[in-house]
PDB file of C-alpha atoms in Angstrom:
ATOM      1  CA  MET A  17      57.984 -25.124 -60.742  1.00 48.00           C
ATOM      2  CA  LYS A  18      57.162 -28.170 -58.581  1.00 46.00           C
ATOM      3  CA  LYS A  19      58.192 -26.214 -55.463  1.00 47.00           C
ATOM      4  CA  ILE A  20      55.805 -23.409 -56.433  1.00 45.00           C
ATOM      5  CA  PHE A  21      52.909 -25.861 -56.724  1.00 44.00           C
ATOM      6  CA  LEU A  22      53.764 -27.342 -53.319  1.00 44.00           C
ATOM      7  CA  LEU A  23      53.850 -23.862 -51.768  1.00 46.00           C
ATOM      8  CA  PHE A  24      50.412 -23.094 -53.236  1.00 45.00           C
ATOM      9  CA  PHE A  25      48.907 -26.161 -51.617  1.00 45.00           C
ATOM     10  CA  ILE A  26      50.568 -25.519 -48.243  1.00 46.00           C
ATOM     11  CA  VAL A  27      49.210 -21.960 -48.129  1.00 44.00           C
ATOM     12  CA  ILE A  28      45.702 -23.033 -49.106  1.00 45.00           C
ATOM     13  CA  ALA A  29      45.726 -25.917 -46.626  1.00 44.00           C
ATOM     14  CA  PHE A  30      46.764 -23.538 -43.844  1.00 44.00           C
ATOM     15  CA  ASN A  31      44.019 -21.060 -44.687  1.00 46.00           C
ATOM     16  CA  ALA A  32      41.449 -23.809 -45.002  1.00 42.00           C
ATOM     17  CA  SER A  33      42.110 -25.080 -41.469  1.00 43.00           C
ATOM     18  CA  SER A  34      40.068 -22.209 -40.021  1.00 40.00           C
ATOM     19  CA  GLN A  35      37.070 -22.935 -42.288  1.00 42.00           C
ATOM     20  CA  SER A  36      34.403 -25.653 -42.180  1.00 44.00           C
ATOM     21  CA  LEU A  37      35.672 -29.180 -42.739  1.00 44.00           C
ATOM     22  CA  ILE A  38      33.547 -29.879 -45.804  1.00 58.00           C
ATOM     23  CA  GLY A  39      32.537 -27.526 -48.589  1.00 68.00           C
ATOM     24  CA  GLY A  40      33.740 -24.197 -49.790  1.00 89.00           C
ATOM     25  CA  ASP A  41      33.165 -22.495 -53.109  1.00 95.00           C
ATOM     26  CA  ASN A  42      36.771 -22.686 -54.369  1.00 97.00           C
ATOM     27  CA  ILE A  43      39.115 -25.457 -55.488  1.00 98.00           C
ATOM     28  CA  LEU A  44      42.828 -25.180 -56.238  1.00 98.00           C
ATOM     29  CA  LYS A  45      44.143 -28.242 -58.068  1.00 98.00           C
ATOM     30  CA  THR A  46      46.727 -29.666 -60.443  1.00 98.00           C
ATOM     31  CA  ASN A  47      46.497 -32.334 -63.147  1.00 97.00           C
ATOM     32  CA  LEU A  48      48.880 -35.064 -61.993  1.00 96.00           C
ATOM     33  CA  SER A  49      48.846 -36.767 -65.413  1.00 92.00           C
ATOM     34  CA  ALA A  50      50.229 -33.607 -67.038  1.00 93.00           C
ATOM     35  CA  ASP A  51      52.712 -32.963 -64.217  1.00 92.00           C
ATOM     36  CA  ALA A  52      54.164 -36.434 -64.820  1.00 90.00           C
ATOM     37  CA  ILE A  53      55.303 -35.396 -68.321  1.00 88.00           C
ATOM     38  CA  ASN A  54      56.703 -32.005 -67.210  1.00 90.00           C
ATOM     39  CA  ASN A  55      53.548 -30.169 -68.276  1.00 93.00           C
ATOM     40  CA  TYR A  56      53.210 -28.259 -65.004  1.00 97.00           C
ATOM     41  CA  ASN A  57      49.802 -26.749 -64.325  1.00 98.00           C
ATOM     42  CA  ILE A  58      47.533 -25.150 -61.753  1.00 98.00           C
ATOM     43  CA  THR A  59      43.751 -24.598 -61.874  1.00 98.00           C
ATOM     44  CA  PHE A  60      41.505 -22.359 -59.795  1.00 99.00           C
ATOM     45  CA  GLU A  61      37.814 -23.302 -59.887  1.00 98.00           C
ATOM     46  CA  LYS A  62      34.992 -21.279 -58.303  1.00 98.00           C
ATOM     47  CA  SER A  63      31.384 -22.309 -57.821  1.00 97.00           C
ATOM     48  CA  ILE A  64      28.794 -19.907 -59.261  1.00 96.00           C
ATOM     49  CA  ASN A  65      25.716 -21.825 -58.137  1.00 94.00           C
ATOM     50  CA  HIS A  66      24.698 -25.401 -57.355  1.00 91.00           C
ATOM     51  CA  PHE A  67      25.296 -26.662 -60.898  1.00 96.00           C
ATOM     52  CA  ILE A  68      27.797 -24.248 -62.519  1.00 97.00           C
ATOM     53  CA  SER A  69      31.422 -23.304 -61.907  1.00 98.00           C
ATOM     54  CA  LEU A  70      34.050 -21.214 -63.679  1.00 98.00           C
ATOM     55  CA  SER A  71      37.766 -21.978 -63.737  1.00 98.00           C
ATOM     56  CA  VAL A  72      41.074 -20.753 -65.117  1.00 99.00           C
ATOM     57  CA  ASN A  73      44.046 -23.032 -65.790  1.00 98.00           C
ATOM     58  CA  TYR A  74      47.688 -22.074 -66.337  1.00 99.00           C
ATOM     59  CA  LYS A  75      50.025 -24.643 -67.854  1.00 98.00           C
ATOM     60  CA  ASN A  76      53.716 -24.500 -68.727  1.00 98.00           C
ATOM     61  CA  MET A  77      56.054 -27.038 -70.279  1.00 97.00           C
ATOM     62  CA  PRO A  78      59.718 -25.932 -70.468  1.00 96.00           C
ATOM     63  CA  LEU A  79      61.472 -26.154 -73.820  1.00 96.00           C
ATOM     64  CA  SER A  80      62.601 -29.770 -74.127  1.00 94.00           C
ATOM     65  CA  LYS A  81      63.181 -32.514 -76.666  1.00 91.00           C
ATOM     66  CA  LEU A  82      60.243 -33.583 -78.759  1.00 86.00           C
ATOM     67  CA  PRO A  83      57.894 -36.215 -77.277  1.00 83.00           C
ATOM     68  CA  LEU A  84      56.151 -38.632 -79.661  1.00 79.00           C
ATOM     69  CA  LYS A  85      58.978 -38.192 -82.153  1.00 83.00           C
ATOM     70  CA  ALA A  86      57.861 -41.024 -84.445  1.00 82.00           C
ATOM     71  CA  ILE A  87      54.390 -39.500 -84.888  1.00 82.00           C
ATOM     72  CA  THR A  88      55.856 -36.055 -85.590  1.00 87.00           C
ATOM     73  CA  LYS A  89      58.123 -37.522 -88.287  1.00 86.00           C
ATOM     74  CA  GLN A  90      55.088 -38.891 -90.084  1.00 85.00           C
ATOM     75  CA  PHE A  91      53.269 -35.571 -89.871  1.00 88.00           C
ATOM     76  CA  ILE A  92      56.152 -33.206 -90.776  1.00 92.00           C
ATOM     77  CA  LYS A  93      57.701 -34.542 -93.953  1.00 91.00           C
ATOM     78  CA  ASN A  94      61.255 -33.264 -94.409  1.00 94.00           C
ATOM     79  CA  PRO A  95      64.301 -35.581 -94.181  1.00 93.00           C
ATOM     80  CA  ASP A  96      66.582 -32.594 -93.531  1.00 96.00           C
ATOM     81  CA  ILE A  97      64.981 -31.801 -90.156  1.00 96.00           C
ATOM     82  CA  ASP A  98      66.884 -33.207 -87.180  1.00 96.00           C
ATOM     83  CA  PHE A  99      64.036 -34.595 -85.082  1.00 95.00           C
ATOM     84  CA  ASP A 100      66.471 -35.885 -82.445  1.00 94.00           C
ATOM     85  CA  ASN A 101      67.268 -32.273 -81.514  1.00 96.00           C
ATOM     86  CA  PHE A 102      63.849 -30.784 -82.281  1.00 96.00           C
ATOM     87  CA  LYS A 103      62.586 -28.981 -79.145  1.00 96.00           C
ATOM     88  CA  ILE A 104      59.160 -27.812 -78.073  1.00 96.00           C
ATOM     89  CA  GLY A 105      57.683 -26.011 -75.071  1.00 97.00           C
ATOM     90  CA  ASN A 106      54.349 -24.389 -74.362  1.00 97.00           C
ATOM     91  CA  THR A 107      52.424 -22.012 -72.170  1.00 98.00           C
ATOM     92  CA  THR A 108      48.618 -22.112 -72.208  1.00 98.00           C
ATOM     93  CA  ILE A 109      45.770 -20.397 -70.399  1.00 98.00           C
ATOM     94  CA  THR A 110      42.374 -22.116 -70.418  1.00 98.00           C
ATOM     95  CA  PHE A 111      39.041 -20.635 -69.345  1.00 99.00           C
ATOM     96  CA  GLU A 112      36.362 -23.222 -68.606  1.00 99.00           C
ATOM     97  CA  GLY A 113      32.743 -23.320 -67.547  1.00 98.00           C
ATOM     98  CA  ARG A 114      31.467 -26.519 -65.974  1.00 98.00           C
ATOM     99  CA  PHE A 115      27.934 -27.854 -65.762  1.00 98.00           C
ATOM    100  CA  TYR A 116      27.585 -30.412 -62.976  1.00 98.00           C
ATOM    101  CA  LEU A 117      24.888 -33.072 -62.681  1.00 94.00           C
ATOM    102  CA  GLY A 118      25.753 -34.075 -59.102  1.00 86.00           C
ATOM    103  CA  LEU A 119      23.806 -33.493 -55.902  1.00 84.00           C
ATOM    104  CA  SER A 120      26.319 -31.062 -54.406  1.00 86.00           C
ATOM    105  CA  LYS A 121      28.355 -28.117 -55.675  1.00 92.00           C
ATOM    106  CA  MET A 122      31.339 -28.921 -57.923  1.00 95.00           C
ATOM    107  CA  SER A 123      30.719 -32.653 -57.543  1.00 94.00           C
ATOM    108  CA  GLY A 124      29.641 -35.506 -59.796  1.00 96.00           C
ATOM    109  CA  PHE A 125      29.550 -35.876 -63.571  1.00 97.00           C
ATOM    110  CA  TYR A 126      30.284 -32.698 -65.534  1.00 98.00           C
ATOM    111  CA  ILE A 127      30.494 -31.275 -69.044  1.00 98.00           C
ATOM    112  CA  GLY A 128      33.121 -28.555 -69.442  1.00 98.00           C
ATOM    113  CA  PRO A 129      33.253 -26.295 -72.521  1.00 99.00           C
ATOM    114  CA  TYR A 130      36.433 -24.210 -72.662  1.00 99.00           C
ATOM    115  CA  ILE A 131      38.512 -21.746 -74.645  1.00 99.00           C
ATOM    116  CA  ARG A 132      42.296 -22.101 -74.701  1.00 98.00           C
ATOM    117  CA  TYR A 133      45.035 -19.658 -75.685  1.00 99.00           C
ATOM    118  CA  GLY A 134      48.486 -21.112 -76.234  1.00 98.00           C
ATOM    119  CA  ASN A 135      52.041 -20.135 -77.117  1.00 98.00           C
ATOM    120  CA  TYR A 136      54.137 -23.023 -78.415  1.00 98.00           C
ATOM    121  CA  ASP A 137      57.883 -22.392 -78.533  1.00 98.00           C
ATOM    122  CA  LEU A 138      59.788 -24.323 -81.195  1.00 97.00           C
ATOM    123  CA  SER A 139      63.456 -24.910 -81.935  1.00 98.00           C
ATOM    124  CA  VAL A 140      63.833 -26.706 -85.268  1.00 97.00           C
ATOM    125  CA  PRO A 141      67.293 -27.698 -86.608  1.00 98.00           C
ATOM    126  CA  ALA A 142      67.472 -28.228 -90.371  1.00 97.00           C
ATOM    127  CA  SER A 143      70.576 -29.218 -92.325  1.00 97.00           C
ATOM    128  CA  TYR A 144      71.420 -27.891 -95.780  1.00 97.00           C
ATOM    129  CA  THR A 145      74.319 -28.429 -98.176  1.00 97.00           C
ATOM    130  CA  TYR A 146      75.774 -25.871-100.567  1.00 96.00           C
ATOM    131  CA  THR A 147      78.848 -25.403-102.723  1.00 93.00           C
ATOM    132  CA  PRO A 148      80.660 -22.069-102.185  1.00 90.00           C
ATOM    133  CA  ASP A 149      81.414 -19.848-105.168  1.00 86.00           C
ATOM    134  CA  LYS A 150      84.898 -20.208-106.626  1.00 82.00           C
ATOM    135  CA  ILE A 151      87.347 -17.402-106.003  1.00 78.00           C
ATOM    136  CA  PHE A 152      89.661 -18.600-108.792  1.00 78.00           C
ATOM    137  CA  PRO A 153      88.532 -20.458-111.931  1.00 78.00           C
ATOM    138  CA  THR A 154      90.869 -23.378-111.231  1.00 75.00           C
ATOM    139  CA  GLU A 155      89.944 -23.639-107.564  1.00 78.00           C
ATOM    140  CA  ILE A 156      88.426 -26.895-106.325  1.00 84.00           C
ATOM    141  CA  VAL A 157      85.644 -26.302-103.812  1.00 86.00           C
ATOM    142  CA  LYS A 158      83.911 -28.932-101.738  1.00 92.00           C
ATOM    143  CA  PRO A 159      80.269 -28.930-100.639  1.00 94.00           C
ATOM    144  CA  ILE A 160      79.612 -27.654 -97.128  1.00 94.00           C
ATOM    145  CA  THR A 161      76.885 -29.036 -94.880  1.00 96.00           C
ATOM    146  CA  ALA A 162      75.565 -26.681 -92.214  1.00 95.00           C
ATOM    147  CA  VAL A 163      72.696 -26.596 -89.728  1.00 97.00           C
ATOM    148  CA  ALA A 164      70.200 -23.766 -89.357  1.00 97.00           C
ATOM    149  CA  THR A 165      68.238 -23.811 -86.097  1.00 98.00           C
ATOM    150  CA  LEU A 166      65.001 -21.890 -86.525  1.00 98.00           C
ATOM    151  CA  ASP A 167      63.471 -20.595 -83.294  1.00 98.00           C
ATOM    152  CA  GLY A 168      60.094 -19.000 -82.754  1.00 98.00           C
ATOM    153  CA  THR A 169      56.563 -19.249 -81.407  1.00 98.00           C
ATOM    154  CA  VAL A 170      53.244 -20.561 -82.694  1.00 98.00           C
ATOM    155  CA  ARG A 171      50.219 -18.788 -81.171  1.00 99.00           C
ATOM    156  CA  THR A 172      46.931 -20.656 -80.979  1.00 98.00           C
ATOM    157  CA  GLN A 173      43.305 -20.094 -80.045  1.00 99.00           C
ATOM    158  CA  SER A 174      40.942 -23.035 -79.784  1.00 98.00           C
ATOM    159  CA  TYR A 175      37.516 -24.004 -78.463  1.00 98.00           C
ATOM    160  CA  GLY A 176      36.517 -27.354 -77.055  1.00 98.00           C
ATOM    161  CA  ALA A 177      34.846 -29.403 -74.349  1.00 99.00           C
ATOM    162  CA  HIS A 178      35.522 -32.409 -72.154  1.00 98.00           C
ATOM    163  CA  VAL A 179      33.598 -34.661 -69.777  1.00 98.00           C
ATOM    164  CA  GLY A 180      34.554 -36.102 -66.421  1.00 98.00           C
ATOM    165  CA  MET A 181      33.676 -36.600 -62.771  1.00 98.00           C
ATOM    166  CA  GLN A 182      34.782 -34.781 -59.633  1.00 97.00           C
ATOM    167  CA  PHE A 183      34.627 -36.256 -56.134  1.00 93.00           C
ATOM    168  CA  GLN A 184      35.089 -35.031 -52.589  1.00 91.00           C
ATOM    169  CA  LEU A 185      37.554 -37.434 -50.934  1.00 91.00           C
ATOM    170  CA  LEU A 186      38.677 -36.377 -47.475  1.00 83.00           C
ATOM    171  CA  THR A 187      37.796 -33.217 -45.571  1.00 82.00           C
ATOM    172  CA  LYS A 188      39.360 -30.878 -48.109  1.00 91.00           C
ATOM    173  CA  LEU A 189      40.733 -33.210 -50.772  1.00 96.00           C
ATOM    174  CA  VAL A 190      39.144 -33.309 -54.244  1.00 97.00           C
ATOM    175  CA  LEU A 191      39.702 -35.843 -57.035  1.00 98.00           C
ATOM    176  CA  ASP A 192      38.997 -34.670 -60.600  1.00 98.00           C
ATOM    177  CA  ILE A 193      38.944 -37.285 -63.379  1.00 98.00           C
ATOM    178  CA  SER A 194      38.654 -36.000 -66.954  1.00 98.00           C
ATOM    179  CA  PHE A 195      37.628 -38.854 -69.247  1.00 97.00           C
ATOM    180  CA  MET A 196      37.941 -37.415 -72.733  1.00 97.00           C
ATOM    181  CA  GLY A 197      37.602 -34.255 -74.792  1.00 98.00           C
ATOM    182  CA  GLY A 198      38.997 -32.212 -77.620  1.00 97.00           C
ATOM    183  CA  HIS A 199      39.379 -28.751 -79.081  1.00 98.00           C
ATOM    184  CA  TYR A 200      39.709 -27.061 -82.474  1.00 98.00           C
ATOM    185  CA  GLY A 201      40.857 -23.608 -83.562  1.00 98.00           C
ATOM    186  CA  THR A 202      43.481 -21.650 -85.466  1.00 98.00           C
ATOM    187  CA  SER A 203      47.219 -21.021 -85.279  1.00 98.00           C
ATOM    188  CA  THR A 204      49.809 -18.597 -86.642  1.00 98.00           C
ATOM    189  CA  GLY A 205      53.529 -18.526 -86.063  1.00 98.00           C
ATOM    190  CA  LYS A 206      56.970 -17.477 -87.181  1.00 98.00           C
ATOM    191  CA  LEU A 207      60.397 -19.135 -86.930  1.00 98.00           C
ATOM    192  CA  GLU A 208      63.684 -17.335 -87.606  1.00 98.00           C
ATOM    193  CA  PHE A 209      67.371 -18.129 -88.045  1.00 97.00           C
ATOM    194  CA  SER A 210      70.186 -15.564 -88.095  1.00 94.00           C
ATOM    195  CA  PRO A 211      73.462 -17.012 -89.413  1.00 91.00           C
ATOM    196  CA  PRO A 212      76.635 -15.924 -87.623  1.00 86.00           C
ATOM    197  CA  GLY A 213      79.174 -14.179 -89.811  1.00 80.00           C
ATOM    198  CA  GLY A 214      77.361 -13.722 -93.103  1.00 80.00           C
ATOM    199  CA  PHE A 215      75.229 -15.858 -95.370  1.00 91.00           C
ATOM    200  CA  PRO A 216      76.578 -16.396 -98.930  1.00 93.00           C
ATOM    201  CA  LYS A 217      74.175 -16.659-101.835  1.00 95.00           C
ATOM    202  CA  PRO A 218      74.668 -20.414-102.452  1.00 95.00           C
ATOM    203  CA  ALA A 219      73.832 -21.063 -98.786  1.00 96.00           C
ATOM    204  CA  GLN A 220      70.694 -18.921 -99.064  1.00 96.00           C
ATOM    205  CA  VAL A 221      69.498 -20.876-102.095  1.00 97.00           C
ATOM    206  CA  ALA A 222      70.186 -24.242-100.466  1.00 97.00           C
ATOM    207  CA  LEU A 223      68.443 -23.379 -97.204  1.00 97.00           C
ATOM    208  CA  LYS A 224      65.404 -21.938 -98.965  1.00 97.00           C
ATOM    209  CA  GLN A 225      65.056 -25.142-100.953  1.00 97.00           C
ATOM    210  CA  VAL A 226      65.102 -27.174 -97.738  1.00 97.00           C
ATOM    211  CA  LEU A 227      62.496 -24.935 -96.093  1.00 97.00           C
ATOM    212  CA  ASP A 228      60.247 -24.950 -99.150  1.00 96.00           C
ATOM    213  CA  ASN A 229      60.329 -28.758 -99.183  1.00 94.00           C
ATOM    214  CA  THR A 230      58.715 -28.957 -95.740  1.00 94.00           C
ATOM    215  CA  LYS A 231      55.229 -30.454 -95.947  1.00 92.00           C
ATOM    216  CA  ALA A 232      52.804 -30.651 -93.025  1.00 92.00           C
ATOM    217  CA  ALA A 233      49.286 -30.415 -94.489  1.00 89.00           C
ATOM    218  CA  PRO A 234      46.951 -28.687 -93.765  1.00 93.00           C
ATOM    219  CA  PHE A 235      49.447 -26.119 -92.434  1.00 94.00           C
ATOM    220  CA  LYS A 236      50.794 -23.546 -94.887  1.00 95.00           C
ATOM    221  CA  PHE A 237      54.398 -22.314 -94.862  1.00 96.00           C
ATOM    222  CA  LYS A 238      56.044 -19.304 -96.470  1.00 96.00           C
ATOM    223  CA  SER A 239      59.824 -18.996 -96.266  1.00 97.00           C
ATOM    224  CA  ILE A 240      62.076 -15.988 -96.880  1.00 97.00           C
ATOM    225  CA  VAL A 241      65.868 -16.243 -96.962  1.00 97.00           C
ATOM    226  CA  ASP A 242      68.246 -13.335 -97.516  1.00 95.00           C
ATOM    227  CA  ALA A 243      71.786 -12.321 -96.603  1.00 93.00           C
ATOM    228  CA  THR A 244      70.929 -11.607 -92.962  1.00 93.00           C
ATOM    229  CA  LYS A 245      68.363 -14.194 -91.892  1.00 95.00           C
ATOM    230  CA  ALA A 246      65.899 -16.927 -92.780  1.00 97.00           C
ATOM    231  CA  SER A 247      62.283 -16.922 -91.638  1.00 98.00           C
ATOM    232  CA  VAL A 248      59.250 -19.167 -91.984  1.00 98.00           C
ATOM    233  CA  ASP A 249      55.685 -17.901 -91.504  1.00 98.00           C
ATOM    234  CA  MET A 250      53.048 -20.525 -90.844  1.00 97.00           C
ATOM    235  CA  GLU A 251      49.315 -20.738 -90.354  1.00 97.00           C
ATOM    236  CA  GLY A 252      46.689 -23.405 -90.167  1.00 97.00           C
ATOM    237  CA  PRO A 253      44.070 -25.126 -88.048  1.00 97.00           C
ATOM    238  CA  TRP A 254      44.871 -26.226 -84.511  1.00 97.00           C
ATOM    239  CA  TRP A 255      43.347 -29.188 -82.745  1.00 95.00           C
ATOM    240  CA  GLY A 256      43.981 -31.504 -79.873  1.00 93.00           C
ATOM    241  CA  LEU A 257      42.526 -34.475 -78.021  1.00 93.00           C
ATOM    242  CA  ARG A 258      42.275 -34.836 -74.263  1.00 92.00           C
ATOM    243  CA  GLY A 259      42.694 -38.310 -72.831  1.00 90.00           C
ATOM    244  CA  LEU A 260      42.380 -39.528 -69.269  1.00 94.00           C
ATOM    245  CA  GLY A 261      43.495 -36.882 -66.797  1.00 96.00           C
ATOM    246  CA  ILE A 262      43.681 -37.265 -63.021  1.00 97.00           C
ATOM    247  CA  GLY A 263      43.671 -34.105 -60.926  1.00 97.00           C
ATOM    248  CA  LEU A 264      44.060 -33.584 -57.202  1.00 97.00           C
ATOM    249  CA  GLY A 265      43.121 -30.432 -55.338  1.00 97.00           C
ATOM    250  CA  LEU A 266      42.129 -28.662 -52.139  1.00 97.00           C
ATOM    251  CA  ARG A 267      38.681 -27.204 -51.529  1.00 96.00           C
ATOM    252  CA  PHE A 268      38.289 -24.093 -49.408  1.00 94.00           C
TER     253      PHE A 268
END
């Protein structure tokens, strides 16, 4: 992914060499703060007039171990979830309109309302313990502890705004500093687990109890467990805060 971003900038820089040194109605940039935490992204911004621009941002974070694990533990209350092996990834597309207060196009202080669509991939391991049914009345059976890894996607749609400043640095280099912002919307999702080689009734009961004990208000969960699979449907509000972000781009 990093090589793709580098190729984008090389191509744009080459094309820009034949244009005027300063100006241009387009900017191609990346948020370095997000890139640093493997949240790779690219943004194309186009000036509409002296004070307004439109942009589209694509962002992708590969499925990886959970960041901010301690905070997630406090939010998702279930001791049977293995947060050490909990994985998350995401792909988002953001459409933004910016209103600039500077003296030149796409420069100075701005307010940027936006709409964001996101797919968040989850891999959630949960342990459960059950006692198999006896085959013979005198048989001694021991409890079995197993792990069900539920995989799936949460789809989100949210609306928000942020504020920041954008500067022209060198001939074609642009610095974009986003100070703060936030968004709010809705989310729906589904996680599934298919056990290999059958799923006895005691195991179904034990796993359903574990899933039903998951609490993460204000999100709502509905679990179904049968002989072939386990699934969890979820829905709830979706929100996020945007802290300091530093972007670097090329203007052409």
